[in-house]
Short mmCIF file of C-alpha atoms in Angstrom, two decimals:
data_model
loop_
_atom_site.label_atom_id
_atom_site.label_comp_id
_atom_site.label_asym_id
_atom_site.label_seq_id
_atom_site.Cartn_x
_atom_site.Cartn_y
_atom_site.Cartn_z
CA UNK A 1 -9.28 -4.98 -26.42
CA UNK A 2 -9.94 -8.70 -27.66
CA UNK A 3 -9.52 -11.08 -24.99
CA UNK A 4 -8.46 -8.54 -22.14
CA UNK A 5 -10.43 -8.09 -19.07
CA UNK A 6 -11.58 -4.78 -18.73
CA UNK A 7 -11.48 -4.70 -15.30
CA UNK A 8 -8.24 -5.33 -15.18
CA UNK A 9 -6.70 -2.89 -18.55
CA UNK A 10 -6.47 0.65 -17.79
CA UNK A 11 -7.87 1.19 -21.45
CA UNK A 12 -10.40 3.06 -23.12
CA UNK A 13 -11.16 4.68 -26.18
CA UNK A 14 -9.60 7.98 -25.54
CA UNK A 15 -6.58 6.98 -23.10
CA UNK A 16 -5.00 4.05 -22.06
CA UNK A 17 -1.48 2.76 -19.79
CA UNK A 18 1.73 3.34 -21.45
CA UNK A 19 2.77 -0.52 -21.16
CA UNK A 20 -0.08 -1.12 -23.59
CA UNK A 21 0.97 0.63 -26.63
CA UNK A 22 0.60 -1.48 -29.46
CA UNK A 23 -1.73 -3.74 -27.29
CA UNK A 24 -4.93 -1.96 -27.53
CA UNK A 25 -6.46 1.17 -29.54
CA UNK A 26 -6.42 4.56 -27.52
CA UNK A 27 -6.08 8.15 -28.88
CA UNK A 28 -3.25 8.46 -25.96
CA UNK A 29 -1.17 6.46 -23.93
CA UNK A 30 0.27 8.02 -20.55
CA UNK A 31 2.27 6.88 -17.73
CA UNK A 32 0.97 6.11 -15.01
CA UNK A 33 1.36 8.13 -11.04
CA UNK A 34 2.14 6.44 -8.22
CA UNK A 35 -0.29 7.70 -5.26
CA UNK A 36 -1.16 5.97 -2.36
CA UNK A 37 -5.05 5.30 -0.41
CA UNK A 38 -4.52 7.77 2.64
CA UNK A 39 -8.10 7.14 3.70
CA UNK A 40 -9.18 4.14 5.71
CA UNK A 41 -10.64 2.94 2.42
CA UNK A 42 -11.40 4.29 -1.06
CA UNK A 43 -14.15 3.19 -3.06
CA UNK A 44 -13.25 1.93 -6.87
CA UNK A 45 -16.12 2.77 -8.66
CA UNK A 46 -17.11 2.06 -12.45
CA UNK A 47 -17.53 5.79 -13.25
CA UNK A 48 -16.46 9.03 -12.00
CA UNK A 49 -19.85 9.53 -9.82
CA UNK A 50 -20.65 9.26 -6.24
CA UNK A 51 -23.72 7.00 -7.13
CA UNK A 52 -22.45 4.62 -9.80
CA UNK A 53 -22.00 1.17 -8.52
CA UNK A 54 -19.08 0.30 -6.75
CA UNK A 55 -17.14 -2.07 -7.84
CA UNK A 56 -14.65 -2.81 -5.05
CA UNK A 57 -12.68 -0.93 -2.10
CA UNK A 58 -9.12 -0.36 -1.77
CA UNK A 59 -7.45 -0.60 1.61
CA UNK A 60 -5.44 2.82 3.17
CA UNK A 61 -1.62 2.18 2.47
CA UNK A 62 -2.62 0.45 -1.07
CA UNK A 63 -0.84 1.65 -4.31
CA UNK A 64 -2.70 2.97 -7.41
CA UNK A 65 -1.51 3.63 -10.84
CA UNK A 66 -3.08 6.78 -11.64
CA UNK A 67 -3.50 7.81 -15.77
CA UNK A 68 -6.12 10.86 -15.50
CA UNK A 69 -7.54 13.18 -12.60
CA UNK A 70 -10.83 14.95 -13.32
CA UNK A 71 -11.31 18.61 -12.37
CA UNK A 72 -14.15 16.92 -10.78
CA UNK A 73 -11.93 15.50 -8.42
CA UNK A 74 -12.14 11.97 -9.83
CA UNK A 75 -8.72 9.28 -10.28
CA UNK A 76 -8.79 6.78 -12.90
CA UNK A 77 -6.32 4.22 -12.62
CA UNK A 78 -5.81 0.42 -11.50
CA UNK A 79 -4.76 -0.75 -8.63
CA UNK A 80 -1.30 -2.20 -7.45
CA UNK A 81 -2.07 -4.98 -5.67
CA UNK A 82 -4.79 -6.96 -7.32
CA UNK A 83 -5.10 -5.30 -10.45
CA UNK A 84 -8.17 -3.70 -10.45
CA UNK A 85 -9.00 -0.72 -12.78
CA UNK A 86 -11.59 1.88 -11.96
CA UNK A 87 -12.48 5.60 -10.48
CA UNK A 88 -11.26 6.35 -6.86
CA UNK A 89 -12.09 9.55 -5.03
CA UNK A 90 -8.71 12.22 -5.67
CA UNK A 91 -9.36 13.26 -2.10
CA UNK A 92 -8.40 9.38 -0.95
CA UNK A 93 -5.25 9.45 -2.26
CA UNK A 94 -1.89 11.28 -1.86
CA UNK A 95 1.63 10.85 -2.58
CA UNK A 96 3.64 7.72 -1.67
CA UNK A 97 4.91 8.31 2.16
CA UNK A 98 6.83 6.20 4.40
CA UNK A 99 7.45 2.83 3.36
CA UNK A 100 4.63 0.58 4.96
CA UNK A 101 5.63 -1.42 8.61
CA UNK A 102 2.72 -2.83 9.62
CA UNK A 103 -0.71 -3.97 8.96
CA UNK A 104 -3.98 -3.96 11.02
CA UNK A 105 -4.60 -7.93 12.25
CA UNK A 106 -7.94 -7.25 14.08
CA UNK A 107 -11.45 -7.07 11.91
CA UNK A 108 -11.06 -3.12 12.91
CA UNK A 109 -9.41 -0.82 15.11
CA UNK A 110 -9.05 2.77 16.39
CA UNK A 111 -6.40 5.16 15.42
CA UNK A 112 -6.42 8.44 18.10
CA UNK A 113 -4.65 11.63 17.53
CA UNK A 114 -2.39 10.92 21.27
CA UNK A 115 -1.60 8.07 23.35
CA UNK A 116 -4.72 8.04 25.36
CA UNK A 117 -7.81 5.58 24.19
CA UNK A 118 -9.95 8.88 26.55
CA UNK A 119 -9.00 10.86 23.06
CA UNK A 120 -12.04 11.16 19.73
CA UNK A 121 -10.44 9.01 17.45
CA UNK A 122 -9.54 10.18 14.43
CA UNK A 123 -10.20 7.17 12.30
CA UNK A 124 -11.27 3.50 11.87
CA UNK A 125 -8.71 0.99 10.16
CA UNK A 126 -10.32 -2.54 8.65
CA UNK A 127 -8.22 -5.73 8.46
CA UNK A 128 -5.38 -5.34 6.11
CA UNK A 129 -5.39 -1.81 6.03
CA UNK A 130 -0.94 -1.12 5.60
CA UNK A 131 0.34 1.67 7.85
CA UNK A 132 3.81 3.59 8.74
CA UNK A 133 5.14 2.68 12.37
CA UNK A 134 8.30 5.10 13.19
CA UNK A 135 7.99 4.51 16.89
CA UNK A 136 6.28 2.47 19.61
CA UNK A 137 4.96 4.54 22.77
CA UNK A 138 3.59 2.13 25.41
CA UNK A 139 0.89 0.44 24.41
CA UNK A 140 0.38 2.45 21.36
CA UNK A 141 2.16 2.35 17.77
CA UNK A 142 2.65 5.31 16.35
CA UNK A 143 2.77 6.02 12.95
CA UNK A 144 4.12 8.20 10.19
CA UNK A 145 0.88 10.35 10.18
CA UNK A 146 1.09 11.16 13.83
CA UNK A 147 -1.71 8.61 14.84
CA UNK A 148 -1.69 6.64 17.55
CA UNK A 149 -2.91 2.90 17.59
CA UNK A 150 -3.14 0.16 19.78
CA UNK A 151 0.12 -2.17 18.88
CA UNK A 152 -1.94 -5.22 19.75
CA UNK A 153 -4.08 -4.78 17.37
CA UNK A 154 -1.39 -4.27 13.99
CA UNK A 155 1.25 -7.08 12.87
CA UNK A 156 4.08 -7.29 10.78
CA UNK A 157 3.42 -6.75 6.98
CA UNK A 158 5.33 -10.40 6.65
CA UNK A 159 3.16 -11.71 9.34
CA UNK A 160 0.37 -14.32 7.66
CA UNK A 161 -2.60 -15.76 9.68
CA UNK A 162 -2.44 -19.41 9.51
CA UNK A 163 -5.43 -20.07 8.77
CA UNK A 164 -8.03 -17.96 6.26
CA UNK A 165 -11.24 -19.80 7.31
CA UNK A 166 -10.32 -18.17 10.60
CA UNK A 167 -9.60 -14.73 9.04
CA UNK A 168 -13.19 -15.33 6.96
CA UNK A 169 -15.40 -16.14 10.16
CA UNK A 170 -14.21 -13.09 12.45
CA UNK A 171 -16.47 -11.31 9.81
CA UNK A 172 -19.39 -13.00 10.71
CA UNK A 173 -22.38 -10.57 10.78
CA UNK A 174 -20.37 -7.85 9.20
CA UNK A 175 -23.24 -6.32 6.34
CA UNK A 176 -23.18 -7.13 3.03
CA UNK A 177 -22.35 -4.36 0.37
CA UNK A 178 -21.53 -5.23 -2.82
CA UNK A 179 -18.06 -4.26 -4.02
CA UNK A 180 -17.22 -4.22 -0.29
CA UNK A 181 -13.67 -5.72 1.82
CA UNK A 182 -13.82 -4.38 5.09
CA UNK A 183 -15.68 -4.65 8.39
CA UNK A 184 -18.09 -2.01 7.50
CA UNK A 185 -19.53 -4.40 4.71
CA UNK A 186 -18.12 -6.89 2.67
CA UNK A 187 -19.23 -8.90 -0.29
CA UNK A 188 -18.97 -13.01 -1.29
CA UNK A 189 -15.52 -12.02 -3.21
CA UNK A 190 -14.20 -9.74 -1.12
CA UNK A 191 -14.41 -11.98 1.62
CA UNK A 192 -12.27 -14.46 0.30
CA UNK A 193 -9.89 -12.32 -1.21
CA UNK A 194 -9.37 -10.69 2.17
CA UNK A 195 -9.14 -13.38 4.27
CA UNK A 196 -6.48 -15.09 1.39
CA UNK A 197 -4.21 -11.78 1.75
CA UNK A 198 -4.31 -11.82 5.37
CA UNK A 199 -2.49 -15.81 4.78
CA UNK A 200 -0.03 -14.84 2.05
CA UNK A 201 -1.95 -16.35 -0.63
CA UNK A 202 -2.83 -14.08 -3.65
CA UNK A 203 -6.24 -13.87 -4.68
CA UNK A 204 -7.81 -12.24 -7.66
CA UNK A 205 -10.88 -9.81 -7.09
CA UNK A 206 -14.47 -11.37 -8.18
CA UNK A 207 -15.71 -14.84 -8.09
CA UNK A 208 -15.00 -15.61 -11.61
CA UNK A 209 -11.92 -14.82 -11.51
CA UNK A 210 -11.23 -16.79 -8.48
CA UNK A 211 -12.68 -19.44 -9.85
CA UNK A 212 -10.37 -19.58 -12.97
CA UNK A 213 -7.39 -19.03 -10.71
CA UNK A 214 -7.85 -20.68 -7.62
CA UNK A 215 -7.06 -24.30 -6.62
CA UNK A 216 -7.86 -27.76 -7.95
CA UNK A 217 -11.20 -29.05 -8.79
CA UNK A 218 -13.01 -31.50 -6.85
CA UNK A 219 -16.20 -33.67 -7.15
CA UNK A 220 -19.55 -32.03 -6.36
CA UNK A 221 -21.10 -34.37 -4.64
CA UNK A 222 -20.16 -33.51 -1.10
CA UNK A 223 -16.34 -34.84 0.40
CA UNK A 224 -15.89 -30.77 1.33
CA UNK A 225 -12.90 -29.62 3.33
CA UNK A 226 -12.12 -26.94 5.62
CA UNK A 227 -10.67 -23.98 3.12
CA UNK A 228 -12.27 -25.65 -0.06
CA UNK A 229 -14.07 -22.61 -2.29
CA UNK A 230 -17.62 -23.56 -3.81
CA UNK A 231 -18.73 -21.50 -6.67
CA UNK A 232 -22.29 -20.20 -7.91
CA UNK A 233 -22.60 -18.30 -10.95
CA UNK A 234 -21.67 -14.85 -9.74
CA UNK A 235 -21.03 -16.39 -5.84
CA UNK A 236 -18.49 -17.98 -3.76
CA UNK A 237 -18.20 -19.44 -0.07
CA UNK A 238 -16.11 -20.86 1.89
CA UNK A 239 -16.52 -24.30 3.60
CA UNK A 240 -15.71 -24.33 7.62
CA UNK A 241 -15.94 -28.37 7.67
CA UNK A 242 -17.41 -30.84 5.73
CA UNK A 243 -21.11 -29.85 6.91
CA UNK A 244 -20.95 -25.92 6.99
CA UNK A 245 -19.47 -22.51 4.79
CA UNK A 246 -18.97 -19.14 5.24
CA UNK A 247 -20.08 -16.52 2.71
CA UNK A 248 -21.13 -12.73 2.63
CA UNK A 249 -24.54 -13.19 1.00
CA UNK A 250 -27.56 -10.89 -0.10
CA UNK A 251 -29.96 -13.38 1.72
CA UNK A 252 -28.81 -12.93 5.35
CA UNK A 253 -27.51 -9.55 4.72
CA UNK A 254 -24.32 -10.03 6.40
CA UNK A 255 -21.62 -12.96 6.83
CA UNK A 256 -23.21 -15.79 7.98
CA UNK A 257 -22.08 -19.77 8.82
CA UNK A 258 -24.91 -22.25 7.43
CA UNK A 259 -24.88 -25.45 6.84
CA UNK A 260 -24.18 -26.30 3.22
CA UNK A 261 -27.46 -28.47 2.25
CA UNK A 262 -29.50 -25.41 3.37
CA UNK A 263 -27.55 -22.88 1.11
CA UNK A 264 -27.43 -25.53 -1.65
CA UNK A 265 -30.77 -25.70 -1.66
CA UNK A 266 -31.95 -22.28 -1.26
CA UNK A 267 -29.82 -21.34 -4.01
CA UNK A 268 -30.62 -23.83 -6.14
CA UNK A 269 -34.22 -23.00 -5.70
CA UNK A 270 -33.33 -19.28 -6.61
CA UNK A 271 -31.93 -20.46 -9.83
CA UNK A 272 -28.20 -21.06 -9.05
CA UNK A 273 -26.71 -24.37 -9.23
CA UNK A 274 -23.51 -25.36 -7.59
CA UNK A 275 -20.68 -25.19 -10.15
CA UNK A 276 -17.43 -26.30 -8.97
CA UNK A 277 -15.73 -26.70 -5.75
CA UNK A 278 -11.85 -25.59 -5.89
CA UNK A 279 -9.38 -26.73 -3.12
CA UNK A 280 -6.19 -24.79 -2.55
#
């Protein structure tokens, strides 16, 4: 696999996608399943264990290309929308069901089993996670599944936020986890590419490859602008203004605003130096 990505080839030793016979070296090549994330969010991890480290989260209503289950109860395959290749729980996923309507616009919401907000809900959706409208009931949206959810809170899936700064500060103070996208914990990456989805624009996984894909280069001497990406070795942040960023970071914990100097130089101090500032 010369010069591909593994992170984003379904490949290995012993099987490998169907589209890249000829490509690569694999004792089989399969095609790939359609299945879809049913749960509010399915962990992509880098092997078929509960503990190994987790590499990134897909969204419920997401598409995977599925090339092996496990008896285990383990998928392997890549997913739809970004790319990424890796092992997902089985139990996340089912078949493709009703085409996708909407899309959750608030940092989280509430999805209840009957129009009444008095009812146990029966799940928590994250920003971005895709759902199945068939009806509206009041106040409440009701989907495919039977679920009831707050119409305020969901959008059309052609509806783009107009700004992703925005998008990025609602998750102020939402934890850090690495490999994380949603409100329950996010990481530097997965912040951006979230709050670059929720505008329209695509946006690769990780920070390196957003900073090979993403935008124009600028100086690094300062001249930041709202929406302008800086990038560490293995980090990435968004500037609010000329003076402050945004960024999911291991040092607060969380998603925190500070002003640039002061992460400048606390990273710098911890060994990583500024490397290039992109502007979309």
């Amino acid at each position: 696999m010369t010069g591909r990505d593994p992170r984003l080839t379904p490949a290995r030793g012993d099987l490998a996608a169907k589209y890249l016979e000829g490509k690569v070296a694999a004792s089989r090549f399969v095609e790939g399943k359609f299945r879809e994330v049913i749960a509010p969010q399915a962990s992509v991890r880098r092997s078929p264990a509960h503990d190994a480290p987790l590499d990134t989260e897909a969204l419920k209503g997401d598409r995977v290309t599925v090339y092996e289950t496990t008896e285990e109860g383990w998928c392997w395959g890549q997913l739809v929308s970004d790319g990424y290749v890796g092992w997902l729980p089985a139990s996340a996923l089912g078949a493709p069901g009703a085409p996708m309507t909407d899309k959750v616009a608030v940092l989280r919401t509430l999805a209840f089993p009957g129009p009444s907000i008095k009812l146990p809900p029966v799940e928590a959706l994250s920003l971005g996670c895709g759902v199945a409208v068939v009806r509206r009931e009041g106040e409440f949206a009701v989907t495919a599944a039977g679920h009831y959810l707050p119409a305020r809170h969901l959008a059309p899936l052609a509806a783009m936020e107009p700004d992703f700064v925005a998008v990025a500060e609602r998750f102020v103070g939402v934890p850090y986890l690495w490999g994380g996208k949603t409100s329950f914990g996010i990481d530097c990456s997965g912040l951006v590419q979230v709050a670059l989805t929720a505008s329209g624009l695509g946006c690769p996984r990780d920070s390196d490859m957003q900073e090979g894909a993403l935008g124009v280069s600028q100086p690094l001497d300062g001249g930041f602008r709202r929406g302008d990406l800086l990038f560490w070795p293995g980090h990435v942040a968004i500037a609010c203004d000329a003076r402050t960023l945004v960024h999911a970071n291991g040092f607060h914990m969380a998603t925190a605003v500070e002003p640039i100097e002061t992460a400048l130089a606390r990273i710098a101090q911890a060994g990583g130096r500024l490397r290039s500032v992109k502007r979309l």
